[in-house]
Amino acid sequence: GAGVSQSPRYKVAKRGQDVALRCDPISGHVSLFWYQQALGQGPEFLTYFQNEAQLDKSGLPSDRFFAERPEGSVSTLKIQRTQQEDSAVYLCASSAGGTGGLPLHFGNGTRLTVT
Amino acid sequence: TQLLEQSPQFLSIQEGENLTVYCNSSSVFSSLQWYRQEPGEGPVLLVTVVTGGEVKKLKRLTFQFGDARKDSSLHITAAQTGDTGLYLCAVPKPGYSTLTFGKGTMLLVSP
């Protein structure tokens, strides 16, 4: 596709459930980023991949969060044992630059609600 | 401590008015970006500024990077309802592996 695609658009999970969020970056983009955005706030960095290598995961809030990009294209963000504080929009972005080069192209996000 | 302070947090104006929003920091940056995010969508890049004192224009939007490369402003002339959205400034994290965003200014333009 022409842009970054994320699925699902909306996800409701009961507290304690595991969830998996998918990101299809722009074809050929080397860098992929995950951000978390609370309502009315700016995006907060979670993790960064260059191809299949996870080069920076300093923003992951706990060990319940795990991201992978096994073939250097599609990425999945997994959250285990979801908590209410995990409720947010999860944004994926990609860029052509091999060193996290800018600009970033964002998807429309997955809105996660934990009840 | 927030790396980037954006002000105001929220701005509600009538169509046709002018406005300025700010992005401030005590740190020096190699570049700064402005994004606009509409409800239910991801942020979209508006402009990148790299030189101290640089002014860039995008139709009715004027962006300025401070001389010391610590701050930036976005001025909108004759705002339209289509300008409604969350305006975010962002700077590269050292090593350029990611962007750090401010909390944004939410702009609401009413007809």
Coordinates of N, CA and C in Angstrom, one line a residue:
Chain A
G1 N 0.8 -1.2 0.0 CA 0.0 0.0 0.0 C 0.9 1.3 0.0
A2 N 0.2 2.4 -0.1 CA 0.9 3.7 -0.2 C 1.4 4.2 1.1
G3 N 0.7 3.8 2.2 CA 1.1 4.3 3.5 C 1.3 3.2 4.5
V4 N 1.5 3.7 5.7 CA 1.7 2.7 6.8 C 0.3 2.3 7.3
S5 N 0.1 1.0 7.4 CA -1.2 0.4 7.7 C -1.1 -0.3 9.1
Q6 N -2.1 0.0 9.9 CA -2.1 -0.6 11.3 C -3.4 -1.3 11.5
S7 N -3.3 -2.5 12.2 CA -4.6 -3.2 12.5 C -4.4 -3.9 13.9
P8 N -5.5 -4.0 14.6 CA -6.8 -3.5 14.2 C -6.9 -2.0 14.5
R9 N -7.9 -1.3 14.1 CA -8.0 0.2 14.4 C -8.4 0.4 15.8
Y10 N -9.3 -0.5 16.3 CA -9.7 -0.4 17.7 C -9.6 -1.8 18.3
K11 N -9.2 -1.8 19.6 CA -9.1 -3.1 20.3 C -9.6 -2.9 21.8
V12 N -10.5 -3.7 22.2 CA -11.0 -3.6 23.6 C -10.5 -4.9 24.2
A13 N -9.8 -4.8 25.3 CA -9.3 -6.0 26.0 C -9.7 -5.9 27.5
K14 N -10.0 -7.1 28.0 CA -10.2 -7.1 29.5 C -8.9 -7.1 30.2
R15 N -8.8 -6.5 31.3 CA -7.6 -6.5 32.1 C -7.1 -7.9 32.3
G16 N -5.8 -8.0 32.0 CA -5.2 -9.4 32.1 C -5.0 -10.1 30.8
Q17 N -5.7 -9.7 29.8 CA -5.6 -10.3 28.5 C -4.4 -9.9 27.8
D18 N -3.9 -10.7 26.8 CA -2.8 -10.4 26.0 C -3.4 -9.8 24.7
V19 N -2.6 -8.8 24.1 CA -3.0 -8.2 22.8 C -1.9 -8.2 21.8
A20 N -2.2 -8.2 20.5 CA -1.1 -8.1 19.5 C -1.6 -7.0 18.5
L21 N -0.7 -6.1 18.3 CA -1.0 -5.0 17.3 C 0.0 -5.1 16.2
R22 N -0.6 -4.9 15.0 CA 0.2 -5.1 13.8 C 0.5 -3.8 13.0
C23 N 1.7 -3.8 12.4 CA 2.0 -2.6 11.6 C 2.6 -3.1 10.3
D24 N 2.1 -2.6 9.2 CA 2.7 -2.8 7.9 C 3.3 -1.5 7.4
P25 N 4.6 -1.4 7.4 CA 5.2 -0.1 7.0 C 5.2 0.1 5.5
I26 N 5.6 1.3 5.1 CA 5.7 1.5 3.7 C 6.8 0.6 3.1
S27 N 6.5 0.0 1.9 CA 7.4 -1.0 1.3 C 8.8 -0.4 1.1
G28 N 9.8 -1.1 1.6 CA 11.1 -0.7 1.4 C 11.7 0.2 2.5
H29 N 10.8 0.6 3.4 CA 11.3 1.4 4.5 C 12.1 0.6 5.5
V30 N 13.3 1.1 5.8 CA 14.3 0.3 6.6 C 13.9 0.5 8.1
S31 N 13.5 1.7 8.5 CA 13.3 2.0 9.9 C 11.8 1.9 10.3
L32 N 11.6 1.4 11.5 CA 10.2 1.3 12.0 C 10.2 1.6 13.4
F33 N 9.2 2.4 13.8 CA 9.1 2.9 15.2 C 7.7 2.6 15.7
W34 N 7.6 2.4 17.0 CA 6.4 2.3 17.8 C 6.3 3.5 18.8
Y35 N 5.2 4.1 18.8 CA 4.9 5.2 19.8 C 3.6 4.9 20.5
Q36 N 3.5 5.4 21.7 CA 2.3 5.3 22.5 C 1.8 6.8 22.7
Q37 N 0.5 7.0 22.5 CA 0.0 8.3 22.6 C -1.3 8.3 23.5
A38 N -1.2 9.0 24.7 CA -2.3 9.1 25.6 C -3.2 10.2 25.0
L39 N -4.4 10.3 25.4 CA -5.4 11.2 24.9 C -4.9 12.7 25.1
G40 N -4.9 13.4 24.1 CA -4.5 14.8 24.2 C -3.0 15.1 24.4
Q41 N -2.2 14.1 24.3 CA -0.8 14.2 24.5 C 0.0 13.9 23.3
G42 N 1.3 14.3 23.3 CA 2.2 13.9 22.2 C 2.6 12.5 22.2
P43 N 3.0 11.9 21.1 CA 3.4 10.5 21.1 C 4.7 10.3 21.9
E44 N 4.7 9.2 22.7 CA 5.9 8.8 23.5 C 6.6 7.6 22.8
F45 N 7.9 7.7 22.6 CA 8.6 6.6 21.9 C 8.6 5.4 22.7
L46 N 8.4 4.2 22.0 CA 8.5 2.9 22.7 C 9.7 2.2 22.2
T47 N 9.9 2.0 20.9 CA 10.9 1.1 20.4 C 11.2 1.4 18.9
Y48 N 12.4 1.0 18.4 CA 12.8 1.3 17.1 C 13.5 0.1 16.5
F49 N 13.2 -0.2 15.2 CA 13.8 -1.3 14.5 C 14.6 -0.7 13.2
Q50 N 15.7 -1.2 13.0 CA 16.3 -1.0 11.7 C 16.4 -2.4 11.0
N51 N 15.6 -2.5 9.9 CA 15.4 -3.9 9.4 C 14.8 -4.8 10.5
E52 N 15.4 -5.9 10.7 CA 14.9 -6.8 11.7 C 15.5 -6.6 13.1
A53 N 16.5 -5.8 13.1 CA 17.2 -5.6 14.4 C 16.5 -4.5 15.3
Q54 N 16.2 -4.8 16.5 CA 15.6 -3.9 17.4 C 16.8 -3.1 18.1
L55 N 17.0 -1.9 17.6 CA 18.2 -1.1 18.1 C 17.9 -0.3 19.3
D56 N 16.7 0.0 19.6 CA 16.4 0.8 20.8 C 15.0 0.4 21.3
K57 N 15.0 -0.1 22.6 CA 13.7 -0.4 23.2 C 13.6 0.3 24.5
S58 N 14.3 1.4 24.6 CA 14.4 2.1 25.9 C 13.0 2.7 26.4
G59 N 12.1 2.8 25.4 CA 10.8 3.4 25.8 C 9.8 2.4 26.2
L60 N 10.0 1.2 26.1 CA 9.0 0.2 26.5 C 8.8 0.3 28.0
P61 N 7.6 0.5 28.5 CA 7.3 0.8 29.9 C 7.5 -0.4 30.8
S62 N 7.4 -1.6 30.4 CA 7.6 -2.7 31.3 C 7.9 -3.9 30.5
D63 N 8.3 -5.0 31.2 CA 8.6 -6.3 30.4 C 7.3 -6.9 29.9
R64 N 6.2 -6.3 30.1 CA 4.9 -6.9 29.5 C 4.8 -6.5 28.0
F65 N 5.6 -5.5 27.6 CA 5.6 -5.0 26.3 C 6.8 -5.7 25.5
F66 N 6.4 -6.2 24.3 CA 7.4 -6.9 23.5 C 7.1 -6.5 22.0
A67 N 8.1 -6.2 21.2 CA 7.9 -5.9 19.8 C 8.9 -6.8 19.0
E68 N 8.4 -7.1 17.8 CA 9.3 -7.9 16.9 C 9.0 -7.5 15.5
R69 N 10.0 -7.8 14.7 CA 10.0 -7.5 13.2 C 10.9 -8.5 12.5
P70 N 10.4 -9.7 12.5 CA 11.3 -10.9 12.2 C 11.9 -10.9 10.8
E71 N 11.1 -10.3 9.8 CA 11.6 -10.3 8.4 C 12.0 -8.9 7.9
G72 N 12.0 -8.0 8.9 CA 12.4 -6.6 8.5 C 11.3 -5.9 7.7
S73 N 10.1 -6.4 7.8 CA 9.0 -5.6 7.2 C 7.9 -5.4 8.2
V74 N 6.9 -6.3 8.3 CA 5.8 -6.2 9.2 C 6.3 -6.3 10.7
S75 N 5.7 -5.5 11.5 CA 6.1 -5.6 12.9 C 4.8 -5.8 13.8
T76 N 5.0 -6.5 14.9 CA 4.0 -6.7 15.9 C 4.4 -6.2 17.2
L77 N 3.5 -5.5 17.9 CA 3.7 -5.0 19.3 C 2.8 -5.9 20.1
K78 N 3.3 -6.6 21.1 CA 2.5 -7.4 21.9 C 2.6 -6.9 23.4
I79 N 1.4 -6.9 24.0 CA 1.3 -6.5 25.3 C 0.7 -7.6 26.1
Q80 N 1.4 -8.1 27.1 CA 0.9 -9.2 27.9 C 0.2 -8.7 29.2
R81 N -0.8 -9.4 29.6 CA -1.4 -9.1 30.9 C -1.8 -7.6 31.0
T82 N -2.6 -7.2 30.0 CA -2.9 -5.7 29.9 C -3.4 -5.2 31.2
Q83 N -3.1 -3.9 31.4 CA -3.5 -3.1 32.6 C -4.3 -1.9 32.0
Q84 N -5.1 -1.3 32.9 CA -5.8 -0.1 32.5 C -4.9 1.0 32.0
E85 N -3.8 1.2 32.6 CA -2.9 2.2 32.2 C -2.3 2.0 30.8
D86 N -2.5 0.8 30.2 CA -2.0 0.6 28.9 C -3.0 1.2 27.8
S87 N -4.2 1.6 28.3 CA -5.1 2.2 27.3 C -4.5 3.5 26.7
A88 N -4.5 3.5 25.4 CA -3.8 4.6 24.6 C -4.0 4.3 23.1
V89 N -3.5 5.2 22.3 CA -3.4 4.9 20.9 C -1.9 4.5 20.6
Y90 N -1.7 3.4 19.9 CA -0.4 2.9 19.6 C -0.2 3.3 18.1
L91 N 0.8 4.1 17.9 CA 1.2 4.5 16.6 C 2.4 3.8 16.1
C92 N 2.4 3.5 14.8 CA 3.6 2.9 14.1 C 4.0 3.9 13.1
A93 N 5.3 4.1 12.9 CA 5.8 4.9 11.9 C 7.0 4.3 11.2
S94 N 7.2 4.6 9.9 CA 8.4 4.1 9.2 C 9.1 5.2 8.5
S95 N 10.4 5.0 8.2 CA 11.1 5.9 7.4 C 12.1 5.2 6.5
A96 N 12.5 5.9 5.5 CA 13.4 5.3 4.5 C 14.8 5.2 5.0
G97 N 15.2 6.1 5.9 CA 16.6 6.3 6.4 C 17.0 5.1 7.2
G98 N 18.3 4.7 6.9 CA 18.8 3.5 7.6 C 19.3 3.8 9.0
T99 N 19.4 5.0 9.4 CA 19.8 5.4 10.8 C 18.6 6.1 11.4
G100 N 17.4 5.6 11.2 CA 16.3 6.3 11.7 C 16.1 7.7 11.0
G101 N 16.5 7.7 9.8 CA 16.4 9.0 9.1 C 15.0 9.5 9.0
L102 N 14.9 10.8 8.9 CA 13.6 11.4 8.9 C 13.2 11.8 7.5
P103 N 11.9 12.0 7.2 CA 10.8 12.2 8.1 C 10.2 10.8 8.4
L104 N 9.4 10.8 9.4 CA 8.6 9.7 9.8 C 7.2 9.7 9.1
H105 N 6.8 8.6 8.7 CA 5.5 8.4 8.1 C 4.6 7.6 9.0
F106 N 3.6 8.1 9.6 CA 2.8 7.5 10.6 C 1.6 6.7 10.0
G107 N 1.2 5.6 10.7 CA -0.1 5.0 10.4 C -1.1 5.8 11.3
N108 N -2.4 5.3 11.1 CA -3.5 6.0 11.9 C -3.7 5.4 13.3
G109 N -2.9 4.4 13.6 CA -2.9 4.0 15.0 C -3.9 2.9 15.3
T110 N -3.6 2.2 16.5 CA -4.6 1.3 17.1 C -5.0 1.9 18.4
R111 N -6.3 2.1 18.6 CA -6.8 2.6 19.9 C -7.1 1.4 20.8
L112 N -6.3 1.3 21.8 CA -6.5 0.1 22.8 C -7.2 0.7 24.0
T113 N -8.3 0.0 24.4 CA -9.0 0.3 25.6 C -9.0 -1.0 26.5
V114 N -8.5 -0.8 27.7 CA -8.5 -2.0 28.6 C -9.5 -1.7 29.7
T115 N -10.4 -2.7 29.8 CA -11.6 -2.5 30.7 C -11.4 -3.4 32.0
Chain B
T1 N 11.1 16.3 33.7 CA 11.2 17.6 32.9 C 11.0 17.3 31.5
Q2 N 10.1 18.0 30.9 CA 9.8 17.8 29.5 C 10.9 18.5 28.6
L3 N 11.4 17.8 27.6 CA 12.4 18.3 26.7 C 11.9 19.5 25.9
L4 N 10.7 19.3 25.4 CA 10.0 20.3 24.6 C 8.8 20.8 25.3
E5 N 8.7 22.2 25.5 CA 7.5 22.7 26.1 C 6.7 23.4 25.0
Q6 N 5.5 23.0 24.8 CA 4.6 23.6 23.8 C 3.6 24.5 24.4
S7 N 3.3 25.7 23.8 CA 2.3 26.6 24.4 C 1.6 27.3 23.3
P8 N 0.3 27.6 23.5 CA -0.5 27.1 24.6 C -0.9 25.7 24.4
Q9 N -1.4 25.1 25.4 CA -1.8 23.7 25.3 C -3.1 23.5 24.5
F10 N -3.9 24.5 24.6 CA -5.2 24.5 23.8 C -5.5 25.9 23.4
L11 N -6.0 26.0 22.1 CA -6.4 27.3 21.5 C -7.7 27.2 20.7
S12 N -8.6 28.0 21.1 CA -9.9 28.0 20.3 C -10.1 29.3 19.7
I13 N -10.3 29.4 18.4 CA -10.4 30.7 17.7 C -11.5 30.6 16.7
Q14 N -11.8 31.8 16.1 CA -12.8 31.8 15.0 C -12.0 31.8 13.7
E15 N -12.7 31.4 12.7 CA -12.2 31.4 11.3 C -11.7 32.8 11.0
G16 N -10.6 32.9 10.3 CA -10.1 34.3 9.9 C -9.1 34.9 10.8
E17 N -9.0 34.4 12.1 CA -8.1 34.9 13.0 C -6.7 34.4 12.8
N18 N -5.7 35.2 13.3 CA -4.3 34.8 13.2 C -3.9 34.2 14.6
L19 N -2.9 33.3 14.6 CA -2.5 32.7 15.8 C -1.0 32.3 15.7
T20 N -0.4 32.2 16.9 CA 1.0 31.7 16.9 C 1.1 30.7 18.1
V21 N 1.7 29.6 17.8 CA 2.0 28.6 18.8 C 3.5 28.4 18.9
Y22 N 4.0 28.0 20.1 CA 5.4 28.0 20.4 C 5.9 26.6 20.9
C23 N 7.2 26.4 20.6 CA 7.8 25.2 21.0 C 9.2 25.6 21.6
N24 N 9.4 25.4 22.9 CA 10.6 25.9 23.6 C 11.4 24.8 24.3
S25 N 12.7 25.0 24.4 CA 13.5 24.1 25.1 C 14.7 24.8 25.6
S26 N 15.4 24.3 26.6 CA 16.7 24.8 27.0 C 17.9 24.1 26.3
S27 N 17.6 23.1 25.4 CA 18.6 22.4 24.7 C 18.7 22.9 23.3
V28 N 19.9 22.7 22.7 CA 20.1 23.1 21.3 C 19.9 21.9 20.4
F29 N 19.2 22.1 19.3 CA 18.9 21.0 18.4 C 19.5 21.2 17.0
S30 N 19.8 20.1 16.3 CA 20.3 20.1 15.0 C 19.2 20.4 14.0
S31 N 18.0 20.0 14.3 CA 16.8 20.3 13.5 C 15.6 20.2 14.3
L32 N 14.5 20.6 13.8 CA 13.2 20.6 14.5 C 12.1 20.4 13.4
Q33 N 11.1 19.5 13.8 CA 10.0 19.3 12.9 C 8.7 19.7 13.5
W34 N 7.8 20.1 12.6 CA 6.4 20.3 13.0 C 5.5 19.3 12.3
Y35 N 4.6 18.7 13.1 CA 3.6 17.8 12.6 C 2.2 18.3 12.9
R36 N 1.2 17.9 12.1 CA -0.2 18.2 12.5 C -0.9 16.8 12.5
Q37 N -1.7 16.6 13.6 CA -2.4 15.4 13.7 C -3.9 15.7 13.8
E38 N -4.7 15.1 12.9 CA -6.1 15.3 12.9 C -6.7 14.2 13.7
P39 N -7.9 14.4 14.3 CA -8.5 13.3 15.1 C -8.6 12.0 14.4
G40 N -8.2 10.9 15.0 CA -8.3 9.6 14.4 C -7.2 9.3 13.4
E41 N -6.3 10.1 13.3 CA -5.2 9.9 12.3 C -3.8 10.0 12.9
G42 N -2.8 9.6 12.2 CA -1.5 9.8 12.7 C -0.9 11.2 12.3
P43 N 0.2 11.6 13.0 CA 0.8 12.9 12.7 C 1.3 12.9 11.3
V44 N 1.2 14.1 10.7 CA 1.7 14.3 9.3 C 2.7 15.4 9.3
L45 N 3.9 15.2 8.7 CA 4.9 16.2 8.7 C 4.5 17.4 8.0
L46 N 4.7 18.6 8.6 CA 4.5 19.9 7.9 C 5.8 20.4 7.4
V47 N 6.8 20.5 8.2 CA 8.1 21.1 7.9 C 9.2 20.7 8.7
T48 N 10.4 20.8 8.2 CA 11.6 20.6 9.0 C 12.5 21.8 8.9
V49 N 12.9 22.3 10.0 CA 13.8 23.5 10.0 C 15.2 23.1 10.6
V50 N 16.3 23.6 10.0 CA 17.6 23.1 10.4 C 18.6 24.2 10.7
T51 N 18.3 25.4 10.2 CA 19.3 26.5 10.4 C 18.7 27.5 11.4
G52 N 19.6 28.0 12.3 CA 19.1 29.0 13.2 C 18.6 30.2 12.5
G53 N 17.5 30.7 12.9 CA 16.9 31.9 12.3 C 16.1 31.6 11.0
E54 N 16.1 30.3 10.6 CA 15.4 30.0 9.4 C 13.9 30.2 9.5
V55 N 13.3 30.7 8.4 CA 11.9 30.9 8.2 C 11.4 30.1 7.0
K56 N 10.4 29.3 7.2 CA 9.8 28.6 6.1 C 8.3 28.9 6.1
K57 N 7.8 29.0 4.8 CA 6.4 29.3 4.7 C 5.7 28.1 3.9
L58 N 4.6 27.7 4.4 CA 3.8 26.7 3.7 C 2.4 27.2 3.6
K59 N 2.0 27.9 2.5 CA 0.8 28.6 2.3 C 0.6 29.6 3.4
R60 N -0.4 29.4 4.3 CA -0.7 30.4 5.3 C 0.0 30.1 6.6
L61 N 0.9 29.1 6.6 CA 1.7 28.7 7.8 C 3.1 29.2 7.7
T62 N 3.6 29.9 8.7 CA 5.0 30.4 8.7 C 5.7 29.8 9.9
F63 N 6.8 29.1 9.7 CA 7.6 28.4 10.7 C 8.9 29.2 10.9
Q64 N 9.3 29.3 12.1 CA 10.6 30.0 12.4 C 11.4 29.1 13.4
F65 N 12.6 29.0 13.1 CA 13.6 28.3 14.1 C 14.4 29.4 14.8
G66 N 14.5 29.3 16.1 CA 15.2 30.4 16.8 C 16.6 30.5 16.4
D67 N 17.2 31.6 16.6 CA 18.6 31.9 16.2 C 19.5 30.9 16.9
A68 N 19.2 30.6 18.2 CA 20.1 29.6 18.9 C 19.7 28.2 18.8
R69 N 18.7 27.9 17.9 CA 18.2 26.6 17.7 C 17.7 25.9 18.9
K70 N 17.0 26.7 19.8 CA 16.5 26.1 21.0 C 14.9 26.1 21.0
D71 N 14.4 26.9 20.0 CA 12.9 27.1 20.1 C 12.4 27.4 18.7
S72 N 11.1 27.3 18.5 CA 10.5 27.5 17.2 C 9.1 28.0 17.4
S73 N 8.6 28.6 16.4 CA 7.2 29.1 16.4 C 6.5 28.8 15.1
L74 N 5.2 28.6 15.2 CA 4.3 28.4 14.0 C 3.3 29.5 14.0
H75 N 3.2 30.2 13.0 CA 2.2 31.3 12.9 C 1.2 30.9 11.7
I76 N -0.1 31.0 12.0 CA -1.1 30.7 11.0 C -1.8 32.0 10.8
T77 N -1.9 32.4 9.5 CA -2.6 33.6 9.1 C -4.0 33.2 8.6
A78 N -5.0 33.9 9.0 CA -6.4 33.7 8.5 C -6.8 32.2 8.7
A79 N -6.8 31.8 9.9 CA -7.1 30.3 10.2 C -8.4 29.9 9.5
Q80 N -8.4 28.6 9.1 CA -9.6 28.0 8.5 C -10.0 26.8 9.3
T81 N -11.2 26.3 9.2 CA -11.7 25.2 10.0 C -10.8 23.9 9.7
G82 N -10.3 23.9 8.5 CA -9.4 22.7 8.2 C -8.1 22.7 8.9
D83 N -7.7 23.8 9.6 CA -6.5 23.9 10.3 C -6.6 23.2 11.7
T84 N -7.8 22.9 12.1 CA -8.1 22.2 13.4 C -7.3 21.0 13.5
G85 N -6.6 20.8 14.6 CA -5.8 19.6 14.9 C -4.8 19.8 16.0
L86 N -4.0 18.8 16.3 CA -3.0 18.8 17.3 C -1.7 19.1 16.6
Y87 N -1.0 20.2 17.0 CA 0.2 20.6 16.4 C 1.4 20.2 17.3
L88 N 2.2 19.4 16.7 CA 3.3 18.8 17.5 C 4.7 19.3 17.0
C89 N 5.6 19.6 17.9 CA 6.9 19.8 17.5 C 7.7 18.6 17.9
A90 N 8.8 18.3 17.2 CA 9.6 17.1 17.5 C 11.1 17.4 17.1
V91 N 12.0 16.8 17.9 CA 13.4 16.9 17.6 C 14.0 15.5 17.7
P92 N 15.2 15.4 16.9 CA 15.8 14.1 16.9 C 16.5 13.8 18.3
K93 N 16.4 12.5 18.7 CA 17.1 12.1 19.9 C 18.5 11.9 19.5
P94 N 19.5 12.3 20.3 CA 20.9 12.1 20.0 C 21.2 10.7 19.4
G95 N 21.8 10.6 18.3 CA 22.0 9.4 17.6 C 21.0 9.2 16.5
Y96 N 20.0 10.1 16.4 CA 19.0 10.1 15.4 C 18.2 8.8 15.3
S97 N 18.1 8.0 16.3 CA 17.4 6.8 16.2 C 15.9 7.0 16.3
T98 N 15.5 8.2 16.8 CA 14.0 8.4 17.0 C 13.8 9.9 17.1
L99 N 12.5 10.3 17.2 CA 12.1 11.6 17.4 C 11.5 11.7 18.8
T100 N 11.7 12.8 19.5 CA 11.1 13.1 20.8 C 10.1 14.3 20.5
F101 N 8.8 14.0 20.9 CA 7.7 15.0 20.6 C 7.4 15.8 21.9
G102 N 6.9 17.0 21.6 CA 6.3 17.8 22.7 C 4.9 17.3 22.9
K103 N 4.2 17.9 23.9 CA 2.8 17.4 24.2 C 1.8 18.0 23.2
G104 N 2.2 19.0 22.5 CA 1.3 19.5 21.4 C 0.4 20.7 21.9
T105 N 0.0 21.4 20.8 CA -1.0 22.4 21.0 C -2.3 22.0 20.2
M106 N -3.4 21.9 21.0 CA -4.6 21.5 20.3 C -5.3 22.8 19.8
L107 N -5.5 22.9 18.5 CA -6.1 24.1 17.9 C -7.5 23.7 17.4
L108 N -8.5 24.5 17.8 CA -9.8 24.4 17.3 C -10.2 25.7 16.6
V109 N -10.6 25.5 15.3 CA -11.0 26.7 14.6 C -12.5 26.5 14.3
S110 N -13.3 27.5 14.7 CA -14.7 27.4 14.6 C -15.2 28.3 13.4
P111 N -16.2 27.9 12.7 CA -16.7 28.8 11.6 C -17.3 30.1 12.1

